Amino acid sequence: MTLEEKAAQLGSVNAERILTADDELDEEAVEEWLGDGIGHLTRIGGEGGLAPADAARITNELQDYLETETRLGVPAIPHEECLSGYMGPEATTFPQMLGMASTWNPALLQTVTETIRGELESIGTVHALSPVLDVARDLRWGRVEETFGEDPYMVAEMARAYVDGLQGEGRDDGISATLKHFVGHGATDGGKNRSSFNVGMRELRETHLFPYEAVISESNAESVMNAYHDLDGVPCVTNEWLLTDLLRGEFGFDGTVVSDYYSVRHLETEHGTINTKQEGAVASIEAGLDVELPYTEYYGEHLVSAVEDGDLSESTLNEAVRRVLREKFRKGVFDNERVDPDEAPDAFHTDEARDVTLEAARQSMTLLKNDDDLLPLEADSVAVVGPKADDPKELMGDYAYAAHYPEEEYEADAITPLAALEERDEIDVSYEQGCTISGPSTDGFDAATEAADDADIALAFVGARSAVDFSDVDADKEEKPSVPTSGEGCDMTHLGLPGVQEELVSELLETDTPVIVVVVSGRPHAIEDIAEDAPAILYAWLPGDEGGPAIAETLFGEYNPAGKLPVSLPKSVGQLPVYYNRKANTANKDYVYTDSNPVYPFGHGLSYTEFEYGDISLSADSATPLESVSASVTVTNTGDRAGTEIVQLYTHAANPSQARPVQELLGFERVDLEAGESKRVTFEFNTTQLAFHDLDMNLTVEEGPYEVRIGSSATDIESVAELEVTDTKTVPKTARTYYTESAVDVE
């Protein structure tokens, strides 16, 4: 291979640069960008706005060109985004990931990503830029909705399932998953996207790196994407310790590292650490970055000139090229197989996919409050009020195709809550929007309260709009009716409902009609006043295509909610952080007028039935540092209807040598129970899971007393047992256990 051909394998080209206005290939542009070959094809279907048949056709044509018109005939890796479904036209949209985390059901998430995989495969995609493994520690960050929440173990469990469903059984099967954003994007300064990340090494390893290490070790994730920010002053994209020593050396990762879009450019435009494009290219590839995305800007000719100038060793270039070519062979792109454009549409919006997204939406429903058993509803008439009730886009996360481009017209294939309620013949439905998402006008309040006065029940659908927004700060935004305040580029200094929505809810609560607040939002909002005054609150997150039916079924009791919060909901933004596993001195210190407790804690969620827990039974009262222990508890449904309880296992180091989190999630299990039924839930964990990094930064199990706790949330601990670890031992990687096994048996 020539230097030019090698460098081309580390580059990419996006749809905008090679497609004409009528969705055909621009032959001159193709020759310019692909003449020496190419590493990745960036979002041909999604960015190109191509229907499935056209996406498949164009991908085939590009692969044909590469194989027949370039000297070496090396095909490309086509990649797409797929966080909550393929981010392209006609795709099925599933709940946003914070909603999926609320299901506490990794098996269901695996089914979701198996379904996404089918749509991606039909258009010729072999690589996807998901899932997000960021641990959400600052709720001001707009991308919290993309995460699996605030707990590293929860993130690891859900991410493993996501990867297993997307990648399939082996490397020559399925779609390569990309773990992102490596590392710490969920805890940057000020909760701002791409700002600096500053934590100690112990916190970095035990919280933010843990999910990556677990998923790489157990699911063989095939790709990793660097984060935008700097880590202690070193941009992640040029951090050799992070991308090479740790990721490839310590974690044993053997796939490709791809750049977050434009992150090499940001070395110049944001970090200010380089003066020329050649400097940026050299610094990135030497750190361990293999592929520049979304298109070649700093790699390409600048890598060639760097080798020729003696600034870059050709062996460094060769090693990155080997990794990209190895991945192409592993994914079978050299097999000359082509997808059938005529069959591609058949893979989209199948009946099976509809069933999966409906079930996912149902299980994401999280009932926070239900005074006097107001739910499930028994009403002849309902007033539907609020700006989140009747717009399909308002059910979508920021990386759904319909929401990702907020200024473009696109008819989302989703059923709104209003539409689902109006399909019910047994109730009369009236509707008033009341206000917009973010605008200041209260002109619709009177009509909304009148509708509520005339109905048996008022349903207030409120929340934030989700989208990707990189527009500049604009004073006129305060006047605009629908400004995105959740999603990428939508970081906020307050966590209340945007616009005048809280005022609308207050007005509705002044009527004599019971008000049920349904929060349809990807942002974890501070809703202290609503939590105090509203009799019932349902958090529906961003539930996707079948969100409306899932909400209606839950409100009327055909579905018994079981969702639990994957993030703690604060009283106000000033109370942050409120994540449940803070250290004691942070968790227990109060403010002058406010305590440190969240409005609703991690793991909280109600059902239409009640559950009772027995005492924990441990398989042993003591264990060695490498031993497995079982913790069992009996759970009984004491209500009069079937329901599902999510049983949560926590541990607490009773007398550690360091300040440790007040408790840490170690496992969870969904338990389906008929009325009056009891089941025995057993968690088997290894004592290496109790390890933390000692003063020399060795991962060590420390001798001493530990508490094993089982409960229904982080604050509702139902039973506690004591476990003594008999010795102190440094944990070798070969002996480390990352995940707890669980089983459910009928009593």
XYZ file of C-alpha atoms in Angstrom:
747
model
C 0.000 0.000 0.000
C 1.166 3.510 -0.735
C 1.185 6.111 2.020
C -1.881 7.687 0.431
C -3.745 4.373 0.413
C -2.840 3.702 4.024
C -3.950 7.122 5.172
C -7.213 6.741 3.248
C -8.103 3.684 5.345
C -8.071 5.908 8.430
C -10.404 8.478 6.921
C -14.083 8.781 6.155
C -16.587 10.556 3.956
C -20.133 11.602 4.756
C -23.257 11.683 2.635
C -23.270 15.454 2.219
C -20.007 15.358 0.274
C -20.830 12.648 -2.237
C -24.589 12.863 -2.850
C -26.336 15.161 -5.305
C -29.536 17.017 -4.536
C -31.567 14.248 -6.194
C -30.006 11.497 -4.019
C -27.580 10.162 -6.578
C -23.810 9.786 -6.366
C -21.747 12.762 -7.452
C -19.165 10.961 -9.597
C -16.519 13.673 -9.324
C -16.884 13.868 -5.570
C -16.727 10.083 -5.255
C -13.473 10.012 -7.211
C -12.066 12.841 -5.102
C -12.925 11.300 -1.746
C -12.667 7.573 -2.517
C -9.980 7.405 -5.208
C -7.382 5.897 -2.838
C -9.980 3.966 -0.856
C -11.717 4.966 2.379
C -12.081 3.665 5.914
C -15.679 4.549 6.786
C -18.803 5.699 4.983
C -20.499 8.130 7.359
C -24.280 7.891 7.722
C -25.125 7.434 4.057
C -28.747 6.674 4.884
C -29.255 8.828 7.959
C -27.431 12.008 7.007
C -28.407 11.535 3.378
C -32.091 11.381 4.348
C -32.450 8.308 2.156
C -35.364 5.899 2.260
C -34.226 2.330 3.050
C -34.187 1.171 -0.581
C -32.108 4.187 -1.622
C -29.758 3.830 1.336
C -29.126 0.203 0.377
C -28.654 1.093 -3.293
C -26.210 3.933 -2.681
C -24.208 1.831 -0.226
C -23.955 -0.946 -2.814
C -22.817 1.513 -5.471
C -20.122 2.923 -3.199
C -18.833 -0.531 -2.307
C -18.850 -1.466 -6.003
C -16.799 1.623 -6.803
C -14.258 0.843 -4.101
C -13.878 -2.766 -5.208
C -13.697 -2.153 -8.949
C -12.379 1.382 -9.452
C -9.644 1.673 -6.803
C -6.264 -0.015 -7.138
C -6.578 -2.223 -4.068
C -10.334 -2.854 -4.153
C -10.780 -2.471 -0.402
C -14.442 -1.911 0.601
C -15.504 0.491 3.330
C -17.193 0.187 6.716
C -20.596 1.918 6.479
C -21.682 3.263 9.868
C -24.866 4.839 11.237
C -26.247 6.189 14.513
C -28.765 4.006 16.337
C -29.099 5.095 19.969
C -32.894 4.658 20.193
C -33.207 3.070 16.767
C -31.561 3.626 13.404
C -31.344 7.393 12.980
C -32.723 7.498 9.460
C -36.000 7.762 7.552
C -38.721 5.157 8.169
C -36.887 3.594 11.116
C -38.590 2.237 14.211
C -37.998 4.534 17.183
C -37.704 2.899 20.599
C -37.676 4.642 23.983
C -34.690 6.880 24.647
C -32.051 5.106 26.741
C -32.866 6.741 30.077
C -36.341 5.313 29.597
C -34.888 1.908 28.723
C -32.817 2.092 31.907
C -36.077 2.672 33.808
C -37.203 -0.798 32.739
C -34.278 -2.335 34.662
C -34.598 -5.078 32.048
C -31.372 -5.859 30.165
C -33.004 -8.781 28.358
C -35.631 -6.469 26.870
C -32.948 -3.995 25.789
C -31.108 -6.823 24.056
C -34.290 -7.620 22.145
C -34.571 -3.936 21.204
C -31.062 -3.817 19.775
C -31.530 -7.136 17.973
C -34.474 -5.439 16.271
C -32.425 -2.325 15.450
C -29.752 -4.610 14.048
C -32.189 -6.027 11.498
C -33.007 -2.588 10.112
C -29.329 -1.608 9.906
C -28.292 -4.828 8.191
C -30.935 -4.385 5.516
C -29.286 -1.175 4.252
C -25.718 -2.526 4.313
C -24.540 -1.001 7.598
C -21.956 -2.960 9.587
C -20.990 -0.459 12.300
C -23.049 1.712 14.687
C -22.088 4.597 16.968
C -23.882 3.402 20.115
C -24.321 2.796 23.061
C -23.529 5.635 25.498
C -21.702 4.464 28.637
C -21.403 7.862 30.299
C -22.399 7.809 33.972
C -24.786 10.744 34.460
C -23.480 12.658 37.445
C -24.524 16.206 36.503
C -28.171 16.494 35.522
C -27.648 19.894 33.913
C -26.007 18.092 31.015
C -28.425 17.851 28.099
C -27.315 14.361 27.127
C -28.380 12.679 30.377
C -31.316 11.279 28.379
C -28.864 9.294 26.216
C -27.388 7.497 29.228
C -28.422 4.586 31.409
C -28.384 6.788 34.497
C -26.262 7.627 37.492
C -24.935 4.237 38.600
C -21.883 2.531 37.029
C -23.182 -0.992 37.635
C -26.544 -0.178 36.045
C -24.741 1.379 33.070
C -22.567 -1.731 32.694
C -25.533 -4.133 32.836
C -27.612 -2.238 30.301
C -24.659 -1.533 28.002
C -23.704 -5.203 27.961
C -27.221 -6.093 26.832
C -27.198 -3.347 24.212
C -23.915 -4.627 22.761
C -24.939 -8.289 22.846
C -28.115 -7.566 20.906
C -26.418 -5.363 18.322
C -23.301 -7.449 17.722
C -24.853 -10.895 17.759
C -22.990 -14.125 18.330
C -19.636 -13.374 16.740
C -17.499 -10.774 15.041
C -18.561 -11.851 11.563
C -22.168 -11.460 12.655
C -24.255 -8.419 13.522
C -23.331 -4.754 13.801
C -20.181 -3.460 15.524
C -21.168 -1.521 18.637
C -19.239 1.615 19.606
C -18.829 2.391 23.295
C -18.908 6.137 23.890
C -17.837 8.647 25.057
C -14.495 7.455 26.393
C -14.392 8.680 29.122
C -16.307 10.770 31.674
C -18.615 12.800 29.431
C -21.410 12.596 32.016
C -19.568 14.550 34.708
C -17.897 17.472 32.946
C -17.471 20.916 34.488
C -20.755 22.771 34.859
C -22.700 19.975 33.202
C -21.685 21.465 29.863
C -21.216 19.382 26.750
C -17.522 19.047 25.843
C -16.227 20.990 28.871
C -13.305 19.738 30.979
C -13.519 16.625 33.127
C -11.783 16.769 36.494
C -11.979 13.874 38.933
C -9.455 11.871 40.902
C -7.996 8.685 39.475
C -9.918 6.519 41.943
C -13.258 8.064 40.958
C -12.279 7.845 37.294
C -11.587 4.124 37.514
C -14.346 3.001 39.847
C -17.191 5.058 38.399
C -16.509 6.182 34.854
C -14.146 3.524 33.489
C -15.864 0.556 35.127
C -18.675 0.156 32.537
C -16.168 0.190 29.666
C -13.924 -2.386 31.265
C -16.883 -4.631 32.114
C -18.442 -4.502 28.636
C -15.124 -4.940 26.837
C -14.241 -7.886 29.067
C -17.602 -9.646 28.914
C -19.082 -8.655 25.532
C -16.024 -8.008 23.356
C -17.219 -4.620 22.162
C -15.760 -3.975 18.735
C -15.312 -0.200 18.737
C -14.732 2.694 21.136
C -15.238 6.418 20.531
C -13.174 9.051 22.308
C -14.859 11.804 24.302
C -14.597 15.441 23.255
C -13.292 16.925 26.477
C -9.912 16.981 28.141
C -9.032 14.706 31.025
C -6.913 16.620 33.540
C -5.781 18.915 30.743
C -5.139 16.262 28.087
C -7.794 16.022 25.355
C -9.115 12.464 25.224
C -8.441 12.278 21.484
C -4.702 12.761 22.083
C -4.452 10.900 25.400
C -2.088 7.977 24.801
C -2.488 6.692 28.339
C -6.252 6.526 27.846
C -6.517 5.194 24.280
C -3.496 2.890 24.237
C -2.027 2.044 27.639
C -5.343 1.657 29.441
C -7.818 0.730 26.709
C -5.682 -1.642 24.656
C -3.161 -2.641 27.263
C -5.000 -2.979 30.563
C -8.529 -3.573 29.245
C -7.430 -5.816 26.360
C -9.520 -4.013 23.745
C -8.667 -5.201 20.219
C -11.076 -3.233 18.023
C -10.951 0.186 16.406
C -11.029 3.593 18.080
C -13.068 6.109 16.094
C -13.246 9.827 16.734
C -16.329 11.592 17.925
C -17.324 13.836 15.076
C -14.872 16.712 14.600
C -12.973 15.956 17.807
C -9.630 16.134 15.979
C -10.650 19.587 14.709
C -11.523 20.603 18.262
C -7.858 20.280 19.209
C -7.456 23.498 17.253
C -10.820 25.208 17.688
C -11.619 24.393 21.336
C -8.606 23.033 23.195
C -5.998 25.182 21.476
C -3.365 22.446 21.791
C -2.241 22.385 18.138
C -1.215 24.941 15.536
C -1.568 22.936 12.324
C -3.680 20.116 10.947
C -0.589 17.960 10.670
C 0.088 18.392 14.386
C -3.471 17.319 15.158
C -3.264 14.276 12.921
C 0.048 13.147 14.416
C -1.001 13.701 18.029
C -4.254 11.769 17.505
C -2.871 8.737 15.695
C 0.079 8.454 18.076
C -2.348 8.451 21.005
C -4.274 5.538 19.490
C -7.069 7.073 17.391
C -7.625 4.915 14.310
C -10.362 6.622 12.250
C -11.236 10.289 11.871
C -14.975 10.975 11.594
C -17.270 12.221 10.081
C -15.010 13.013 7.122
C -11.299 13.262 6.461
C -10.049 16.698 7.427
C -6.906 16.237 9.523
C -5.853 12.704 8.581
C -5.423 11.900 4.853
C -2.788 14.076 3.211
C -1.574 15.359 6.592
C -0.641 11.858 7.753
C 1.171 11.329 4.462
C 3.165 14.542 4.803
C 3.879 13.781 8.472
C 5.554 10.496 7.520
C 7.420 12.135 4.661
C 8.575 14.954 6.959
C 9.722 12.546 9.649
C 7.093 13.733 12.139
C 5.298 10.370 12.209
C 6.716 6.870 12.152
C 5.324 4.795 9.314
C 5.056 1.884 11.747
C 2.529 3.917 13.779
C 0.511 4.509 10.615
C 0.777 0.827 9.710
C -0.531 -0.328 13.076
C -3.682 1.782 12.815
C -4.272 0.611 9.229
C -3.908 -3.016 10.326
C -6.602 -2.526 12.942
C -9.028 -1.019 10.438
C -8.349 -3.694 7.794
C -8.617 -6.432 10.413
C -12.049 -5.117 11.381
C -13.121 -5.080 7.745
C -12.149 -8.719 7.361
C -13.868 -9.616 10.623
C -17.097 -7.913 9.543
C -17.087 -9.670 6.175
C -17.016 -6.563 3.988
C -14.477 -8.287 1.728
C -16.984 -11.053 0.946
C -18.538 -8.976 -1.866
C -22.016 -9.480 -0.468
C -24.587 -6.856 -1.338
C -27.921 -6.125 0.264
C -31.064 -6.166 -1.863
C -32.521 -2.636 -2.122
C -35.933 -4.028 -3.025
C -36.039 -6.033 0.209
C -34.671 -3.308 2.499
C -38.049 -1.660 3.230
C -39.437 -4.998 4.434
C -37.084 -4.879 7.439
C -38.546 -1.599 8.690
C -41.524 -1.154 11.002
C -42.360 -4.827 11.080
C -45.150 -6.097 13.296
C -42.484 -7.643 15.533
C -40.699 -4.298 15.843
C -43.962 -2.578 16.798
C -44.546 -5.203 19.483
C -41.047 -4.732 20.869
C -41.205 -0.932 21.011
C -44.658 -1.076 22.637
C -43.411 -3.448 25.329
C -40.309 -1.328 25.857
C -42.442 1.795 26.229
C -44.739 0.036 28.699
C -41.889 -1.153 30.875
C -40.301 2.324 30.889
C -43.372 3.863 32.564
C -42.354 4.970 36.063
C -45.072 5.788 38.582
C -43.654 8.240 41.113
C -46.757 9.118 43.127
C -50.285 7.772 43.434
C -52.142 9.237 46.398
C -55.375 7.522 47.378
C -54.953 5.072 44.489
C -56.105 7.667 41.988
C -54.588 5.437 39.330
C -55.569 3.338 37.516
C -58.220 5.651 36.165
C -61.939 5.119 36.456
C -63.435 8.067 34.596
C -66.034 8.845 31.982
C -64.292 12.008 30.775
C -60.727 13.295 30.752
C -59.255 16.676 29.893
C -55.941 16.298 28.091
C -53.823 19.380 28.634
C -50.261 20.375 27.905
C -47.739 20.772 25.086
C -46.461 17.184 25.226
C -49.792 15.539 24.411
C -50.180 15.833 20.663
C -46.877 16.032 18.786
C -45.151 12.825 17.644
C -41.715 14.475 17.822
C -42.244 15.092 21.524
C -41.993 11.332 22.112
C -38.495 11.132 20.608
C -34.990 11.312 22.036
C -32.331 13.567 20.545
C -30.818 10.822 18.375
C -34.102 9.780 16.836
C -34.275 10.926 13.214
C -37.381 13.038 13.770
C -35.835 14.953 16.674
C -32.221 15.161 15.553
C -32.946 17.825 12.965
C -35.393 20.078 14.861
C -35.743 22.686 12.128
C -36.621 20.192 9.360
C -40.070 18.895 8.575
C -40.432 15.175 9.110
C -43.560 13.209 9.813
C -42.726 10.898 12.691
C -44.419 7.525 12.693
C -45.531 7.662 16.315
C -48.821 7.567 18.214
C -49.282 10.497 20.570
C -50.930 10.239 23.999
C -53.902 12.275 22.766
C -54.405 9.998 19.767
C -54.234 6.902 21.956
C -56.743 8.322 24.424
C -59.128 9.408 21.678
C -59.206 5.846 20.362
C -60.899 4.740 23.601
C -64.633 4.611 23.029
C -65.425 4.391 26.737
C -64.295 7.931 27.605
C -64.940 11.464 26.391
C -61.715 13.300 25.649
C -61.269 17.053 25.414
C -57.964 18.700 24.578
C -56.383 22.087 25.201
C -52.684 22.696 24.724
C -52.594 25.325 27.469
C -49.132 26.589 26.594
C -46.160 25.829 24.394
C -43.031 23.923 25.400
C -40.861 26.937 26.171
C -42.767 30.109 25.286
C -43.940 32.656 27.876
C -47.571 32.996 26.838
C -50.315 32.050 29.307
C -53.150 32.865 26.931
C -54.235 29.232 26.811
C -54.535 28.781 30.562
C -58.224 29.733 30.809
C -59.273 27.268 28.129
C -57.168 24.563 29.792
C -58.685 25.088 33.232
C -62.186 25.212 31.761
C -61.578 21.872 30.082
C -60.352 20.484 33.395
C -63.406 21.834 35.238
C -65.696 20.028 32.806
C -63.934 16.628 33.086
C -63.677 13.900 35.703
C -59.887 13.859 35.474
C -57.267 16.214 34.063
C -54.127 14.776 32.477
C -51.281 17.293 32.267
C -48.661 16.266 29.700
C -45.527 18.306 30.346
C -41.780 18.095 29.798
C -38.843 19.311 27.733
C -38.374 19.104 24.006
C -35.447 16.929 22.981
C -33.213 17.650 19.997
C -29.635 18.369 19.024
C -29.039 22.108 19.252
C -25.722 23.813 18.559
C -27.133 27.299 17.989
C -25.634 30.272 19.784
C -27.127 31.818 22.902
C -29.997 33.990 21.747
C -32.072 36.297 23.930
C -35.014 35.733 21.613
C -35.093 32.072 22.641
C -37.115 33.033 25.700
C -39.930 34.052 23.383
C -39.811 31.009 21.145
C -42.525 28.377 21.600
C -40.442 25.212 21.319
C -36.783 25.561 22.217
C -35.015 22.236 22.864
C -33.836 22.058 26.477
C -32.836 18.387 26.522
C -30.412 16.584 24.253
C -26.974 17.267 22.819
C -26.048 20.931 23.048
C -28.982 21.615 25.396
C -27.285 22.055 28.763
C -29.309 23.961 31.362
C -28.762 25.992 34.512
C -32.130 24.979 35.924
C -33.998 21.699 35.946
C -37.584 22.873 36.217
C -40.097 22.411 33.450
C -39.349 24.895 30.647
C -41.525 27.873 29.798
C -44.702 28.322 31.821
C -45.559 24.636 32.146
C -45.203 24.608 35.929
C -47.571 27.578 36.104
C -50.018 25.648 33.920
C -49.888 22.685 36.299
C -50.435 25.023 39.257
C -53.497 26.502 37.576
C -54.911 23.048 36.915
C -54.318 22.039 40.534
C -56.460 24.994 41.622
C -59.513 23.414 39.958
C -61.702 20.870 41.723
C -60.678 18.195 39.211
C -57.983 15.667 40.198
C -54.831 16.251 38.148
C -52.450 13.537 37.012
C -49.121 14.874 35.798
C -47.483 12.868 33.005
C -43.895 13.935 32.409
C -42.853 13.181 28.821
C -39.217 14.226 28.853
C -35.658 12.997 28.623
C -34.494 15.426 31.256
C -34.682 14.480 34.949
C -36.615 17.500 36.174
C -36.677 19.142 39.581
C -40.398 18.935 40.352
C -40.539 19.490 44.105
C -43.711 21.591 44.073
C -45.507 19.255 41.683
C -44.447 16.297 43.811
C -45.926 18.022 46.834
C -49.219 19.110 45.285
C -50.165 16.736 42.474
C -51.959 13.569 43.589
C -50.342 11.363 40.926
C -47.216 11.587 38.761
C -46.197 9.283 35.936
C -42.752 9.714 34.367
C -43.050 8.469 30.790
C -39.598 9.637 29.606
C -39.320 9.701 25.792
C -41.176 6.495 24.907
C -40.846 6.394 21.107
C -43.278 5.259 18.430
C -45.692 3.459 20.758
C -45.482 5.950 23.592
C -49.097 7.059 23.386
C -50.625 3.581 23.726
C -48.161 2.669 26.493
C -49.108 5.764 28.494
C -52.841 5.194 27.995
C -52.622 1.519 28.944
C -50.754 2.452 32.117
C -53.154 5.219 33.115
C -56.179 2.956 32.701
C -54.611 -0.075 34.313
C -54.302 -2.510 31.418
C -50.595 -2.323 32.186
C -49.361 -2.268 35.780
C -46.303 0.011 35.919
C -43.024 -1.370 37.245
C -40.419 1.171 36.090
C -37.861 2.472 38.568
C -35.787 5.639 38.407
C -32.233 5.232 37.037
C -31.440 8.739 38.323
C -32.342 10.566 41.514
C -34.654 13.562 40.983
C -33.427 16.645 42.884
C -35.427 19.354 44.583
C -33.555 22.028 42.635
C -30.487 22.444 40.474
C -28.669 23.985 43.433
C -28.927 20.714 45.311
C -26.737 18.840 42.827
C -25.187 16.349 43.091
C -27.891 14.063 44.459
C -26.845 10.679 43.046
C -27.526 7.996 45.619
C -23.965 6.658 46.004
C -22.283 9.819 47.177
C -19.840 9.602 50.029
C -21.315 10.109 53.491
C -19.956 13.606 54.061
C -21.585 14.749 50.808
C -24.842 12.840 51.226
C -25.455 13.915 54.824
C -24.625 17.631 54.754
C -27.622 19.961 54.432
C -28.107 23.490 53.104
C -29.591 26.353 55.122
C -33.103 25.859 53.772
C -32.835 22.460 52.085
C -31.668 18.996 53.047
C -29.619 16.702 50.817
C -32.364 14.239 49.980
C -33.772 14.047 46.456
C -37.475 14.381 45.789
C -37.445 10.824 44.464
C -34.419 8.542 44.912
C -32.602 6.221 42.560
C -34.561 2.989 42.196
C -37.917 4.510 43.193
C -41.064 3.478 41.374
C -44.579 2.430 42.419
C -47.002 -0.245 41.288
C -50.759 -0.720 41.430
C -50.129 -3.504 43.909
C -47.990 -3.890 47.044
C -44.946 -6.049 47.755
C -43.556 -7.403 51.002
C -39.966 -8.526 51.583
C -38.670 -11.205 53.912
C -35.266 -11.314 55.582
C -32.026 -11.760 53.656
C -30.421 -15.174 53.849
C -26.697 -15.332 53.025
C -25.004 -18.555 51.926
C -22.217 -17.704 54.390
C -21.551 -15.060 57.029
C -17.919 -14.746 55.967
C -15.979 -15.107 52.731
C -12.458 -14.956 51.370
C -11.486 -12.191 48.910
C -12.087 -14.444 45.875
C -15.166 -16.303 47.055
C -18.746 -16.213 45.783
C -21.667 -15.503 48.096
C -25.405 -15.895 47.563
C -27.999 -13.552 49.028
C -31.638 -14.651 48.924
C -34.897 -12.978 49.845
C -38.577 -13.859 49.525
C -40.836 -11.279 47.887
C -44.623 -11.513 48.139
C -47.308 -9.685 46.203
C -49.709 -8.697 48.985
C -52.101 -6.847 46.690
C -55.089 -7.998 44.680
C -53.613 -7.825 41.172
C -50.568 -9.138 39.346
C -47.487 -6.925 39.290
C -43.740 -6.781 38.805
C -41.267 -5.732 41.466
C -37.645 -4.810 40.744
C -35.586 -6.170 43.611
C -32.327 -4.285 44.172
C -29.121 -5.520 45.812
C -26.793 -2.997 47.451
C -23.620 -3.319 49.506
C -22.046 -1.041 52.081
C -18.501 -1.137 53.447
C -19.064 -0.758 57.187
C -15.554 0.234 58.244
C -13.399 0.924 55.188
C -9.915 2.425 55.232
C -11.076 5.123 52.785
C -14.147 7.291 52.454
C -16.480 5.149 50.354
C -19.960 5.614 48.823
C -22.761 5.185 51.341
C -23.849 2.147 49.322
C -23.367 0.672 45.869
C -25.717 -1.208 43.559
C -24.502 -4.758 42.998
C -27.437 -6.384 41.213
C -31.140 -6.273 40.417
C -33.885 -8.587 39.209
C -37.408 -8.155 37.833
C -39.877 -10.430 39.599
C -43.343 -11.087 38.125
C -45.858 -11.960 40.829
C -49.507 -12.877 40.705
C -51.722 -11.574 43.496
C -50.767 -13.376 46.700
C -47.799 -15.122 45.095
C -44.329 -15.372 46.663
C -41.004 -15.954 44.917
C -37.468 -16.425 46.120
C -34.888 -14.133 44.544
C -31.240 -15.162 44.769
C -28.241 -12.991 43.894
C -24.831 -14.603 43.524
C -21.917 -12.181 43.654
C -18.180 -12.508 44.059
C -16.272 -10.688 46.765
C -14.017 -9.194 44.078
C -17.025 -6.990 43.291
C -16.488 -5.330 46.677
C -12.986 -4.245 45.691
C -11.805 -0.658 45.465
C -8.471 0.953 44.697
C -6.101 1.158 47.645
C -3.588 3.896 48.387
C -1.248 2.495 45.725
C -4.140 2.358 43.206
C -4.245 -1.427 43.236
C -7.726 -2.942 42.968
C -8.051 -4.585 46.355
C -10.642 -6.458 48.370
C -10.295 -5.187 51.913
C -10.965 -7.345 54.926
C -13.643 -6.253 57.325
C -17.412 -6.010 57.774
C -19.812 -5.291 54.913
C -23.561 -4.913 54.828
C -25.591 -6.678 52.155
C -28.811 -4.777 51.584
C -31.908 -5.618 49.570
C -34.663 -3.143 48.887
C -37.123 -1.543 46.506
C -35.037 1.626 46.048
C -31.799 3.107 47.282
C -33.631 4.570 50.283
C -36.237 1.847 50.809
C -33.996 -0.906 52.126
C -36.151 -3.804 53.269
C -33.566 -6.151 54.787
C -29.881 -6.093 55.790
C -27.382 -8.888 56.500
C -23.758 -8.725 57.618
C -20.881 -10.272 55.677
C -17.288 -10.484 56.920
C -14.461 -10.557 54.394
C -11.657 -12.489 56.061
C -8.560 -11.140 54.325
C -7.174 -8.353 52.145
C -6.084 -9.207 48.611
C -5.146 -7.438 45.409
C -7.462 -8.648 42.655
C -5.808 -10.001 39.495
C -7.694 -9.212 36.293
C -8.044 -12.923 35.580
C -10.012 -13.388 38.809
C -12.223 -10.305 38.627
C -16.004 -10.651 38.412
C -17.974 -7.734 36.951
C -21.604 -8.886 37.034
C -23.907 -10.450 39.610
C -25.956 -13.471 38.609
C -29.578 -13.690 39.751
C -32.349 -16.258 39.713
C -36.037 -16.376 40.659
C -37.777 -19.454 42.054
C -41.393 -20.004 43.006
C -41.854 -20.497 46.748
